[in-house]
Short mmCIF file of C-alpha atoms and ligand atoms in Angstrom, two decimals:
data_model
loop_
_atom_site.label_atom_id
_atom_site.label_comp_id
_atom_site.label_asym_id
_atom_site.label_seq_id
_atom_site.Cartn_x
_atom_site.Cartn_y
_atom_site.Cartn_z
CA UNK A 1 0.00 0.00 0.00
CA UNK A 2 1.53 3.66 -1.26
CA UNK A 3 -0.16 6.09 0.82
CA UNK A 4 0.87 9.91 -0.57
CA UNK A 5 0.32 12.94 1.65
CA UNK A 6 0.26 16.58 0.20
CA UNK A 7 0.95 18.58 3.03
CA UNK A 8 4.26 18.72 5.72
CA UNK A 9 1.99 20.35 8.54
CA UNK A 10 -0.26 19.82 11.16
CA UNK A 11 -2.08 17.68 9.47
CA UNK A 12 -0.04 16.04 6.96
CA UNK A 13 2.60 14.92 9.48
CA UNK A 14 -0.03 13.74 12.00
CA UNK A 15 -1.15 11.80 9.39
CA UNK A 16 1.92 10.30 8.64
CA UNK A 17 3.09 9.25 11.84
CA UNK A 18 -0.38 7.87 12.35
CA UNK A 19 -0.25 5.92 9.46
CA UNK A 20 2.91 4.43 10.32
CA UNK A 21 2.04 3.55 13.78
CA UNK A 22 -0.90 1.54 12.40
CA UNK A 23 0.99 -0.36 9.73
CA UNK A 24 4.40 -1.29 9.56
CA UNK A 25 4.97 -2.00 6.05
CA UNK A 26 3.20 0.45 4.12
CA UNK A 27 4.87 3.06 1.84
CA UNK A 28 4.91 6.25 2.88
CA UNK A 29 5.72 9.77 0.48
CA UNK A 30 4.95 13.92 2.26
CA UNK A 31 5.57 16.05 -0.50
CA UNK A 32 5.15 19.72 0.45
CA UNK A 33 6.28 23.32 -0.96
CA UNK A 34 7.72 23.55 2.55
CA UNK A 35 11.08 23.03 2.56
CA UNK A 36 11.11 23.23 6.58
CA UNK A 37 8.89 21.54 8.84
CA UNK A 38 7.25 24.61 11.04
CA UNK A 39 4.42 25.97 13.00
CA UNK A 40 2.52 28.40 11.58
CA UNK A 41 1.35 29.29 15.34
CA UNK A 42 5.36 30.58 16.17
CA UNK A 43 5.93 32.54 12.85
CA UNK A 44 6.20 35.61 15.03
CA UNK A 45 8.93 34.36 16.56
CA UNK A 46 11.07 33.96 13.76
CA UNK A 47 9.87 37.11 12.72
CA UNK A 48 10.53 39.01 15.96
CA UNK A 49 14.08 36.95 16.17
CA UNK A 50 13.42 35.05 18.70
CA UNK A 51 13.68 32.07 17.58
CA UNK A 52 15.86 30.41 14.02
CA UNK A 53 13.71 28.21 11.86
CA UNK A 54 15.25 24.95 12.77
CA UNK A 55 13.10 26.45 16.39
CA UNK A 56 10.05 26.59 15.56
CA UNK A 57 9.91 22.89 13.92
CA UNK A 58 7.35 20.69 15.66
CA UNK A 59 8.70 17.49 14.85
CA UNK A 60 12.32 15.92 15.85
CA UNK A 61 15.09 16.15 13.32
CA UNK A 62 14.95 12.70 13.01
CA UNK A 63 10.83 12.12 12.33
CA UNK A 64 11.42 11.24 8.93
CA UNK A 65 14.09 8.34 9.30
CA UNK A 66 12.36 7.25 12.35
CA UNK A 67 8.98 6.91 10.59
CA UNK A 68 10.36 6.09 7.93
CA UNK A 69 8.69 8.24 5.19
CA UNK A 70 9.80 9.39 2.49
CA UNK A 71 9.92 13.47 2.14
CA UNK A 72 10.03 15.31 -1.04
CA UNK A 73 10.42 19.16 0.17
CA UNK A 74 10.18 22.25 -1.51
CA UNK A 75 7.92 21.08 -4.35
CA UNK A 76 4.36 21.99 -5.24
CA UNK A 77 1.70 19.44 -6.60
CA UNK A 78 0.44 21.20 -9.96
CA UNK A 79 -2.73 18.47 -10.39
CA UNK A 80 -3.89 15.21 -9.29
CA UNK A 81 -5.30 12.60 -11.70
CA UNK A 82 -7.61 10.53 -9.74
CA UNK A 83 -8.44 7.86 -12.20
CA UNK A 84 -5.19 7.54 -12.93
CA UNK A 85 -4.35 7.81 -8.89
CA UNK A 86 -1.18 10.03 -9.64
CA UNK A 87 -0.04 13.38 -8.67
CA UNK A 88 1.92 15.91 -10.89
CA UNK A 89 4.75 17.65 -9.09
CA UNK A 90 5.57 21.60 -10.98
CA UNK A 91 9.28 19.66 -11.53
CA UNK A 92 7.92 16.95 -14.05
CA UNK A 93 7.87 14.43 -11.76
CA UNK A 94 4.57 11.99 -11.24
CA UNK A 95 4.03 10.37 -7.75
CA UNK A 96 1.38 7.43 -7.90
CA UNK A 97 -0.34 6.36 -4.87
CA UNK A 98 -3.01 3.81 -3.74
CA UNK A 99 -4.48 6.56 -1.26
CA UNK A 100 -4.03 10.28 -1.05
CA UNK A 101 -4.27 13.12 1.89
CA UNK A 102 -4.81 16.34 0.78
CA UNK A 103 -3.18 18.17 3.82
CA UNK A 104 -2.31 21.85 1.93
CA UNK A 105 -3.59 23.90 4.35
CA UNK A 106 -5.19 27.49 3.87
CA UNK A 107 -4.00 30.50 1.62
CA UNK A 108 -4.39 33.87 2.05
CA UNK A 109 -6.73 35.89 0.50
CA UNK A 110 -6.07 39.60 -1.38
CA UNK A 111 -9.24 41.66 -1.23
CA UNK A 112 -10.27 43.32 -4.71
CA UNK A 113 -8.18 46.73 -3.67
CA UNK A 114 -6.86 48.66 -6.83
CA UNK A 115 -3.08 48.34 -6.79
CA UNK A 116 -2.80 46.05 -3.85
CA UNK A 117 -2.98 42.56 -6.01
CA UNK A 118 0.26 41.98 -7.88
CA UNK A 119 1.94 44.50 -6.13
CA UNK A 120 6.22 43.85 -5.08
CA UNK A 121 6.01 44.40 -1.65
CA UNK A 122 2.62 43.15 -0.45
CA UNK A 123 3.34 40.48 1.64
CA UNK A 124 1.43 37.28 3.66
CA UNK A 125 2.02 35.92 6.95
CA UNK A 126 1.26 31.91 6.34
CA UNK A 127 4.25 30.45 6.34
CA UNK A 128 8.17 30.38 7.09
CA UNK A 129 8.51 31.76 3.31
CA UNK A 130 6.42 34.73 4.02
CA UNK A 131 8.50 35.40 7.41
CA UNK A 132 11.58 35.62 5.36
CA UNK A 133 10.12 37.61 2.92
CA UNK A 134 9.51 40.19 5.99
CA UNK A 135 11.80 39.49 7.58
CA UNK A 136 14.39 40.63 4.37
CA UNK A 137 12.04 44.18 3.64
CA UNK A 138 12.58 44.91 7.26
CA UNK A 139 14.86 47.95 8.41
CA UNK A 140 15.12 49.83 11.07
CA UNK A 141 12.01 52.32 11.19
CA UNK A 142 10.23 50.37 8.28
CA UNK A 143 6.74 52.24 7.31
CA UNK A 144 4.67 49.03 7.58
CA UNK A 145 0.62 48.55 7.30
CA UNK A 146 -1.14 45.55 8.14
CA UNK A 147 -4.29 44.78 6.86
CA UNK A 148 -6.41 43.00 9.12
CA UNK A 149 -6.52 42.44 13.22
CA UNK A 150 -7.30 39.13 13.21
CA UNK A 151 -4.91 36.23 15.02
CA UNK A 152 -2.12 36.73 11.77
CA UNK A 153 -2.51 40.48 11.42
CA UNK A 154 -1.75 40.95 15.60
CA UNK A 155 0.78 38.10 15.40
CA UNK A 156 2.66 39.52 12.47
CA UNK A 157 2.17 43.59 14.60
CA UNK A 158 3.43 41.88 17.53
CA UNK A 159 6.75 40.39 16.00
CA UNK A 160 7.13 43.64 14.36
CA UNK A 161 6.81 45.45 17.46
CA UNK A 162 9.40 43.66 19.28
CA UNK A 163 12.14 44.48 16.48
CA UNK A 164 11.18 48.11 16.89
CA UNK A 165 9.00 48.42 13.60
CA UNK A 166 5.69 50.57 14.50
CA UNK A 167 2.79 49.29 12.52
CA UNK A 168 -0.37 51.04 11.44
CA UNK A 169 -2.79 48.16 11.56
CA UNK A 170 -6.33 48.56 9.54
CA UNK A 171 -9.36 47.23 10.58
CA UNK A 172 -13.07 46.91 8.95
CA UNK A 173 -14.30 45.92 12.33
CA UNK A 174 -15.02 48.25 15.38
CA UNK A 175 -12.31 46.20 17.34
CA UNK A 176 -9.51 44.19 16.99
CA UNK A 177 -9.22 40.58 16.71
CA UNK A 178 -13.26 40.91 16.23
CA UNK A 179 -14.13 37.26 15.79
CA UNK A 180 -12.72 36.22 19.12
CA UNK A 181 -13.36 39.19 21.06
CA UNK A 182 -16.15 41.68 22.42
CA UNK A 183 -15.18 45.22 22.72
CA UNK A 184 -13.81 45.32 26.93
CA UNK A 185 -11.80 41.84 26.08
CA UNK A 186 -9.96 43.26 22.57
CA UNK A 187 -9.69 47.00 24.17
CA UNK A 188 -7.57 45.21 26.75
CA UNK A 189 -5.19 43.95 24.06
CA UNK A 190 -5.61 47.06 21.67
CA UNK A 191 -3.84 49.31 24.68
CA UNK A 192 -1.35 46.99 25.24
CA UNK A 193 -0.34 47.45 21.80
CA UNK A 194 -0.76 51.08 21.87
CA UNK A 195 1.77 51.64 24.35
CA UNK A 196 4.16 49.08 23.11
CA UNK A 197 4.21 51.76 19.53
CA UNK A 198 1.40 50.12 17.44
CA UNK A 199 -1.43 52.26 16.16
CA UNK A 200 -4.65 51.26 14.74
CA UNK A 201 -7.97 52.38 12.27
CA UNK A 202 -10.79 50.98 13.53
CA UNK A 203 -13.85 50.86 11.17
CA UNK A 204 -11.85 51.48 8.55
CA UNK A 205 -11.31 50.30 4.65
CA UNK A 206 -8.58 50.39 2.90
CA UNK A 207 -9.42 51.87 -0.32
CA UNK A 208 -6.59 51.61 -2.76
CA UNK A 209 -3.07 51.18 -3.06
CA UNK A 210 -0.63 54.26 -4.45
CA UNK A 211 2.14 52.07 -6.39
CA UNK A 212 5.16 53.21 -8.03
CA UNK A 213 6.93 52.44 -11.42
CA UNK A 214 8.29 49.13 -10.01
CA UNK A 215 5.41 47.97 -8.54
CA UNK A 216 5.91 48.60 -4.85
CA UNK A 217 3.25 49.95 -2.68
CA UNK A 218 4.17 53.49 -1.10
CA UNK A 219 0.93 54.25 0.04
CA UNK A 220 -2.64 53.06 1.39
CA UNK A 221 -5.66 55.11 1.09
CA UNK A 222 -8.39 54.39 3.58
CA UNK A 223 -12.19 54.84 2.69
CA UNK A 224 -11.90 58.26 4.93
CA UNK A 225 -9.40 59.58 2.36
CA UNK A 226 -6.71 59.39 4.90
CA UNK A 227 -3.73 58.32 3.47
CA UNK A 228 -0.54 55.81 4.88
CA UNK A 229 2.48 55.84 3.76
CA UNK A 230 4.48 52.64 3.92
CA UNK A 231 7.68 50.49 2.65
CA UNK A 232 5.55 47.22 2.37
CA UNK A 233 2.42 45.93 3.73
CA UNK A 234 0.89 42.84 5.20
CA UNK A 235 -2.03 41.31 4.61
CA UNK A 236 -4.37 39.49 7.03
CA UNK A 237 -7.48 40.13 5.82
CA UNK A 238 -8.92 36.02 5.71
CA UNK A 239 -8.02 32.92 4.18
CA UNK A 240 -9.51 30.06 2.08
CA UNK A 241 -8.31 26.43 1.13
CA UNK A 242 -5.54 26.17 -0.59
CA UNK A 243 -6.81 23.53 -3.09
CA UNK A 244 -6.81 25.50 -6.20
CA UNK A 245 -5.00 22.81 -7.76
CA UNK A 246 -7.55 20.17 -7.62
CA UNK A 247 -9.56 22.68 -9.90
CA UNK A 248 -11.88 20.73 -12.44
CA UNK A 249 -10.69 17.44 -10.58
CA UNK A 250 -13.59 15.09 -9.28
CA UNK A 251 -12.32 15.61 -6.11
CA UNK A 252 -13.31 19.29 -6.03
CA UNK A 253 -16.44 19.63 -8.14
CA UNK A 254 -17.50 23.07 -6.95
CA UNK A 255 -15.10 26.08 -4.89
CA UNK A 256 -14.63 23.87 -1.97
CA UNK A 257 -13.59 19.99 -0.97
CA UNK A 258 -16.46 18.78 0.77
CA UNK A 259 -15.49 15.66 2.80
CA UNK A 260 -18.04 13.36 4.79
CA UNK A 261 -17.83 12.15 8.48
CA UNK A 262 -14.65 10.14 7.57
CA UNK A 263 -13.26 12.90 5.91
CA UNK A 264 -13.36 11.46 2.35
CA UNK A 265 -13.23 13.55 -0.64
CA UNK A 266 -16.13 12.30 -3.51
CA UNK A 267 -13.56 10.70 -4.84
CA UNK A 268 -12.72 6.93 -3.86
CA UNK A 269 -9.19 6.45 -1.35
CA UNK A 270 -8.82 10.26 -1.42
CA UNK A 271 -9.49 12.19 1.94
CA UNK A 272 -8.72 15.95 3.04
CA UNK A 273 -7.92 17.03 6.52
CA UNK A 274 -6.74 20.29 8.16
CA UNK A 275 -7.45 23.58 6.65
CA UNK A 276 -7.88 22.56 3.04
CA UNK A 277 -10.91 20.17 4.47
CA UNK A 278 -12.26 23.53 5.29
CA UNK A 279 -13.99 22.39 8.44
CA UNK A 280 -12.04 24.41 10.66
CA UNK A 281 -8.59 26.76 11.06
CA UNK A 282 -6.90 25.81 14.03
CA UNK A 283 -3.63 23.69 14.73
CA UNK A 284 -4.82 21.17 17.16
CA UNK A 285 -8.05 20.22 15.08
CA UNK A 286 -5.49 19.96 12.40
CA UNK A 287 -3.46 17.46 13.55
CA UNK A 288 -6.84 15.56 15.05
CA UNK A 289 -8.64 15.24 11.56
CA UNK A 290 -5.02 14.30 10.25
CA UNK A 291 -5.25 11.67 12.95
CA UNK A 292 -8.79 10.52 11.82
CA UNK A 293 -7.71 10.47 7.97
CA UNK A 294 -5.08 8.41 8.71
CA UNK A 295 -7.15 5.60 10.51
CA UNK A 296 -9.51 5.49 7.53
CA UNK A 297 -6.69 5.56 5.17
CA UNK A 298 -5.24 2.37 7.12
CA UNK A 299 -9.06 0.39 6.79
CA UNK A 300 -10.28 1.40 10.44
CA UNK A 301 -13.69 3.23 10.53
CA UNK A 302 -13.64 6.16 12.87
CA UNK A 303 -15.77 9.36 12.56
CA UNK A 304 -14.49 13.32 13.09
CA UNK A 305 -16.73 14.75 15.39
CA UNK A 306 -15.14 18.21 16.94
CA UNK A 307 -17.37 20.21 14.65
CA UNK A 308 -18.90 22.05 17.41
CA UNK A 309 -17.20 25.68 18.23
CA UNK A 310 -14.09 27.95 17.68
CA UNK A 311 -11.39 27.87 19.89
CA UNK A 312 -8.52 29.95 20.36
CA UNK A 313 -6.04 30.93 23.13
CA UNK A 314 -4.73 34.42 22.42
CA UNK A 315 -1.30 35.69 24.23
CA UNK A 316 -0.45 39.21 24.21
CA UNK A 317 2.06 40.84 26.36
CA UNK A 318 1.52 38.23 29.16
CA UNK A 319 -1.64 38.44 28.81
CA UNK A 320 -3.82 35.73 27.67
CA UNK A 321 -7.72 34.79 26.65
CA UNK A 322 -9.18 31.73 25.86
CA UNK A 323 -12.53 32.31 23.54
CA UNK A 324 -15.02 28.86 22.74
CA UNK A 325 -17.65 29.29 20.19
CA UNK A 326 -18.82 32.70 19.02
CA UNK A 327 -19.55 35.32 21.98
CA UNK A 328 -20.41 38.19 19.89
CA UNK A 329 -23.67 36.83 18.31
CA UNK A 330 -26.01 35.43 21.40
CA UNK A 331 -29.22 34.01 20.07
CA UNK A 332 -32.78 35.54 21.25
CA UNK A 333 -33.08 33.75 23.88
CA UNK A 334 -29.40 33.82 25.73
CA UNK A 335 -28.56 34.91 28.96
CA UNK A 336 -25.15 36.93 28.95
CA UNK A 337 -23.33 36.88 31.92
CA UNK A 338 -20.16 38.96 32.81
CA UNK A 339 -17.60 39.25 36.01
CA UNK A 340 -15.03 41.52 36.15
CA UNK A 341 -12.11 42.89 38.59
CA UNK A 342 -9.18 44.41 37.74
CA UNK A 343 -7.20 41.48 36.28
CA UNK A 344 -9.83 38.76 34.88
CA UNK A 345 -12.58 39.24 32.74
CA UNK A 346 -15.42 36.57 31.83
CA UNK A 347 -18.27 36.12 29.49
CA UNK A 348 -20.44 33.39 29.09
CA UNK A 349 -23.71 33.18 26.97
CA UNK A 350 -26.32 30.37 28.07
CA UNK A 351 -28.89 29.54 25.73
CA UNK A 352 -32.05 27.48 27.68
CA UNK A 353 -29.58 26.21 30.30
CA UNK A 354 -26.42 25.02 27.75
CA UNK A 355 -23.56 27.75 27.72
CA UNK A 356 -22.96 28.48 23.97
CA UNK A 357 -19.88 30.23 24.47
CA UNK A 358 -17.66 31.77 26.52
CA UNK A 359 -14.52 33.81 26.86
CA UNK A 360 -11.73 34.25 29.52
CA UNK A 361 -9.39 36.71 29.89
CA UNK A 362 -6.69 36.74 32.55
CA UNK A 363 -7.02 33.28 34.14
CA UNK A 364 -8.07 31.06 31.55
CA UNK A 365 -8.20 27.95 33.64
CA UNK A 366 -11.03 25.31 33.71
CA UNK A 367 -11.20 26.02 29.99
CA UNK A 368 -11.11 22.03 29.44
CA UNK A 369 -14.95 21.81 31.34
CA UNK A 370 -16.05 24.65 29.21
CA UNK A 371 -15.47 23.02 25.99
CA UNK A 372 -16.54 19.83 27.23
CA UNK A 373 -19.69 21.23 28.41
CA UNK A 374 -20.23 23.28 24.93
CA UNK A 375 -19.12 20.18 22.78
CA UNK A 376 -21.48 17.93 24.43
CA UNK A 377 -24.41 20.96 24.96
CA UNK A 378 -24.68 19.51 28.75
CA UNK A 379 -27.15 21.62 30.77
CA UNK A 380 -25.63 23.62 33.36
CA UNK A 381 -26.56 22.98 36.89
CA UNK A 382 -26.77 26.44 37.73
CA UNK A 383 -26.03 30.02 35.64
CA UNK A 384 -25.23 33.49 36.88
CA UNK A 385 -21.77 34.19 37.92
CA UNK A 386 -21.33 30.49 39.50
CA UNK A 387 -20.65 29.44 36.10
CA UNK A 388 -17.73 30.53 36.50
CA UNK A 389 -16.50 28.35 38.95
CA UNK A 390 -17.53 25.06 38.02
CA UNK A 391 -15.28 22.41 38.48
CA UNK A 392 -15.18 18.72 37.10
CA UNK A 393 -15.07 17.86 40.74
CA UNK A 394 -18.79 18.59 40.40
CA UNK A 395 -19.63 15.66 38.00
CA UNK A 396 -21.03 13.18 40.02
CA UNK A 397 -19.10 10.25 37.10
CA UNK A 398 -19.76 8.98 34.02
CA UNK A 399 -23.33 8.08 33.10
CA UNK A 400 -22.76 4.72 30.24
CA UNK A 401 -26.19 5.55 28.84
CA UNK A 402 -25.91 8.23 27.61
CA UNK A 403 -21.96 8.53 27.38
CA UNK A 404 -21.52 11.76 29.86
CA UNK A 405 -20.49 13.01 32.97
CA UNK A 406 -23.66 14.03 34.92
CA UNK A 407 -23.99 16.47 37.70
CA UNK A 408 -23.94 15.94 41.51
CA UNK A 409 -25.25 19.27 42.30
C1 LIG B 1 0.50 33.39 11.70
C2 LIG B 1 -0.41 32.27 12.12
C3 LIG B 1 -0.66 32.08 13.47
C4 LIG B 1 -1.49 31.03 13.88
N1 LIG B 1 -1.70 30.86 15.22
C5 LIG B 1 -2.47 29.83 15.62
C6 LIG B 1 -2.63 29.57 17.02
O1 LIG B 1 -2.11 30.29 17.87
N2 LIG B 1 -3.40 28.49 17.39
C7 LIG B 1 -3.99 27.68 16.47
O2 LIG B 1 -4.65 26.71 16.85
N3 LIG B 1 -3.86 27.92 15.13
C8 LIG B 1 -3.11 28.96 14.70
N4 LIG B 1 -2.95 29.17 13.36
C9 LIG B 1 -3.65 28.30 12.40
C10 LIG B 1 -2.87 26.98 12.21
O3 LIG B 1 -1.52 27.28 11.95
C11 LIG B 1 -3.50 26.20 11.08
O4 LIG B 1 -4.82 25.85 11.44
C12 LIG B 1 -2.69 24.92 10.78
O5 LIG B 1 -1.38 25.23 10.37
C13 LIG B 1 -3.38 24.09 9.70
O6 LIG B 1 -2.58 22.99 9.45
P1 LIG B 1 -2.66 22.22 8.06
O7 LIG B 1 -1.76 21.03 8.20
O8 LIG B 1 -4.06 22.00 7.67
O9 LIG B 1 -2.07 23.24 6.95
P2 LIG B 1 -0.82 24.20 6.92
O10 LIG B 1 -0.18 24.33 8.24
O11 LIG B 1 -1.25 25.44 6.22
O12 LIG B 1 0.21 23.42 5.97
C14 LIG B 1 -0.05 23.17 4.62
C15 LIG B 1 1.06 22.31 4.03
O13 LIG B 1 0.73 22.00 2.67
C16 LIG B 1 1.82 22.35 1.82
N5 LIG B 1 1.25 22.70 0.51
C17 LIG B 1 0.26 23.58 0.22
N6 LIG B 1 -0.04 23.55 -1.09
C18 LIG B 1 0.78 22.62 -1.64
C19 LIG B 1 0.96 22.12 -2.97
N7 LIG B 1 0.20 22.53 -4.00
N8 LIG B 1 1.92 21.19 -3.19
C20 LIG B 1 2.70 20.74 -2.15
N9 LIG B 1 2.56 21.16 -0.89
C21 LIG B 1 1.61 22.08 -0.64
C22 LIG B 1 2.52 23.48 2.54
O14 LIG B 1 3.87 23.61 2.09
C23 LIG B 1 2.42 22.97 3.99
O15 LIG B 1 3.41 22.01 4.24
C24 LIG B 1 -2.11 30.20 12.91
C25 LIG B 1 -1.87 30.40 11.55
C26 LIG B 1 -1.02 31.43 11.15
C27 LIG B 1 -0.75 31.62 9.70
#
């Protein structure tokens, strides 16, 4: 059996390993663009210098010989013939294979801005490549404008920051880092930054890009007219599966890969996991769909099931958050409840006795009962501010029936 993985990430090396731990025998082949193993999640600390990329690898130097798998690096899949069950690498070569991952993660996206697309000095923050990019446009006192407060954009500001660059960072929203955040929880953050020599436009557009004879960017015009000069600019302004090359491939019949509960593609013995799946865009779910791709590659018949809620941990200037499902958009019917004091904040929202979400700022601990108790939509055995202290100690033990903890209160 030739199993072939596209992908040397999160999910394509979970994969992998998992594959190998469940047969001995089989053939294994990552190819990936990458030509280093990293995590996306510590880009900023190459960026910022803190760390070299050999230190922010994931895996041991050995992983390959140990697993034994085969690792073609720095080389992009152009197409995949599935009849034909072979893969087309941009170098000539063809890789066959008896079953495929698709593991290529997520792309960035470049919003329709006059003179921002194709420009010289317009720059992502995915992976190690776009780091170095940066990382080589970077001098002291760079004019730099990032696009977008999400998790990338206030990664990429923070790095910056620390190497004494002072970016302007543009937001649509009326906050930063507006899909994990309410307004007290990302104002927290937003003066951090602030003093540290960031500044931000909040509600804000940009509008178009002033570009010069060789194509660089030395301005960006917001919808106010205001205008920012810059050497180069960042963009974090959303992402989407990076499976353009499956276009007008059976496997991707429409703009997306739609897997099932096994995370199977439409097309036999080829699956999808990790951000290209689509089903999520976070590391650890990542490497858990990898995990369940892997069994079902190798015969077994397991389901992915964490399709419930968002999560993300957020760490700013020693200060950290932990946000589970969406807190900004309570239904009807929820009950919001907040507790504050001068170094913790809290939000929950309860929907008819389940908590739908909830976000922690400061101390972040018993996180592990709130997602359990949003994944499984458990009612809680009380709401208002006790909520905030429950404790597994207060399951009473697992009920078989219906496969949960139940309550002793
Ligand atoms: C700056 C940044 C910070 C982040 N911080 C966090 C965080 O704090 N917590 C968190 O949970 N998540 C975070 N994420 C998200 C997390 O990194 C992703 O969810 C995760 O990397 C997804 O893993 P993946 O294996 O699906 O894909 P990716 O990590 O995107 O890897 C894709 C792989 O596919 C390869 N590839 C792509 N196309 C091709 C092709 N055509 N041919 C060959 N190879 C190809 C790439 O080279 C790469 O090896 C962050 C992401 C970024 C960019």
């Amino acid at each position: 059996m030739r199993h072939l993985i596209i992908g040397a990430s999160a999910a394509g090396l979970t994969a992998a390993k998992t594959i190998r731990s469940i047969d001995r025998d089989c053939e294994i082949t990552v190819v990936s663009k990458d030509d280093k193993v990293h995590s996306r999640c510590m880009l900023h600390k190459y960026l910022s210098g803190e760390r070299t990329a050999e230190g922010i690898s994931f895996v041991p130097e050995d992983f390959f010989q140990e697993n034994r798998i085969e690792w073609i690096s720095g080389a992009e899949v152009q197409t995949v013939n599935a009849v034909g069950k072979t893969a087309a690498l941009a170098d000539g070569r063809t890789l066959s294979f008896d079953r495929l991952l698709i593991a290529t993660g997520a792309q960035y996206v470049v919003p329709p801005v006059p003179g921002l697309r194709g420009a010289a000095n317009l720059y992502g923050f995915r992976d190690l490549s776009d780091a170095e990019a940066i990382d080589r446009a970077s001098q002291p006192g760079s004019r730099v404008v990032i696009i977008g407060s999400g998790l990338v954009g206030m990664d990429a500001a923070y790095a910056l920051l620390d190497r004494g660059i002072l970016p302007v960072v543009v937001e649509m929203a009326e906050r930063i880092l507006p899909l994990q955040l309410d307004d007290n929880a990302a104002s927290a953050y937003q003066e951090r930054f602030e003093r540290a020599g960031c500044s931000f436009r909040l509600n804000a557009k940009a509008a178009s890009a002033e570009v010069d004879e060789n194509a660089n960017i030395t301005a960006i015009v917001l919808d106010d007219g205001e205008r920012l000069p810059c050497d180069y600019v960042i963009i974090a302004a959303g992402v989407k599966p990076a499976v353009g090359f499956l276009d007008g491939t059976p496997v991707k019949p429409d703009l997306l890969i739609r897997v099932d509960d096994h995370l199977r593609t439409p097309v036999e013995d080829i699956y999808a996991a990790g951000d290209a799946a689509g089903l999520s865009g976070i590391w650890p779910n990542a490497m858990k769909q990898g995990i369940t791709a892997a069994r079902n590659m190798c015969g077994e018949d397991e389901c992915y099931t964490d399709l419930y809620a968002m999560k993300n941990t957020i760490n700013f200037f020693g200060l950290t958050a932990l946000c589970i499902g969406n807190i900004n958009v309570p239904g009807p019917n929820a009950d919001v409840y907040i507790e504050e004091d001068h170094l913790n904040y809290r939000k929950a929202v309860v929907e008819d006795g389940v908590l739908k979400s909830i976000l922690l700022q400061g101390d972040i601990s018993g996180g592990g009962i709130y997602q359990y108790l949003i994944k499984n939509r458990i009612r809680l055995p009380y709401t208002g501010s006790e909520l905030f202290r429950l404790s597994f100690a207060e399951f009473y033990g697992f009920d078989e029936t219906s496969g949960k903890y139940v309550w002793q209160v």
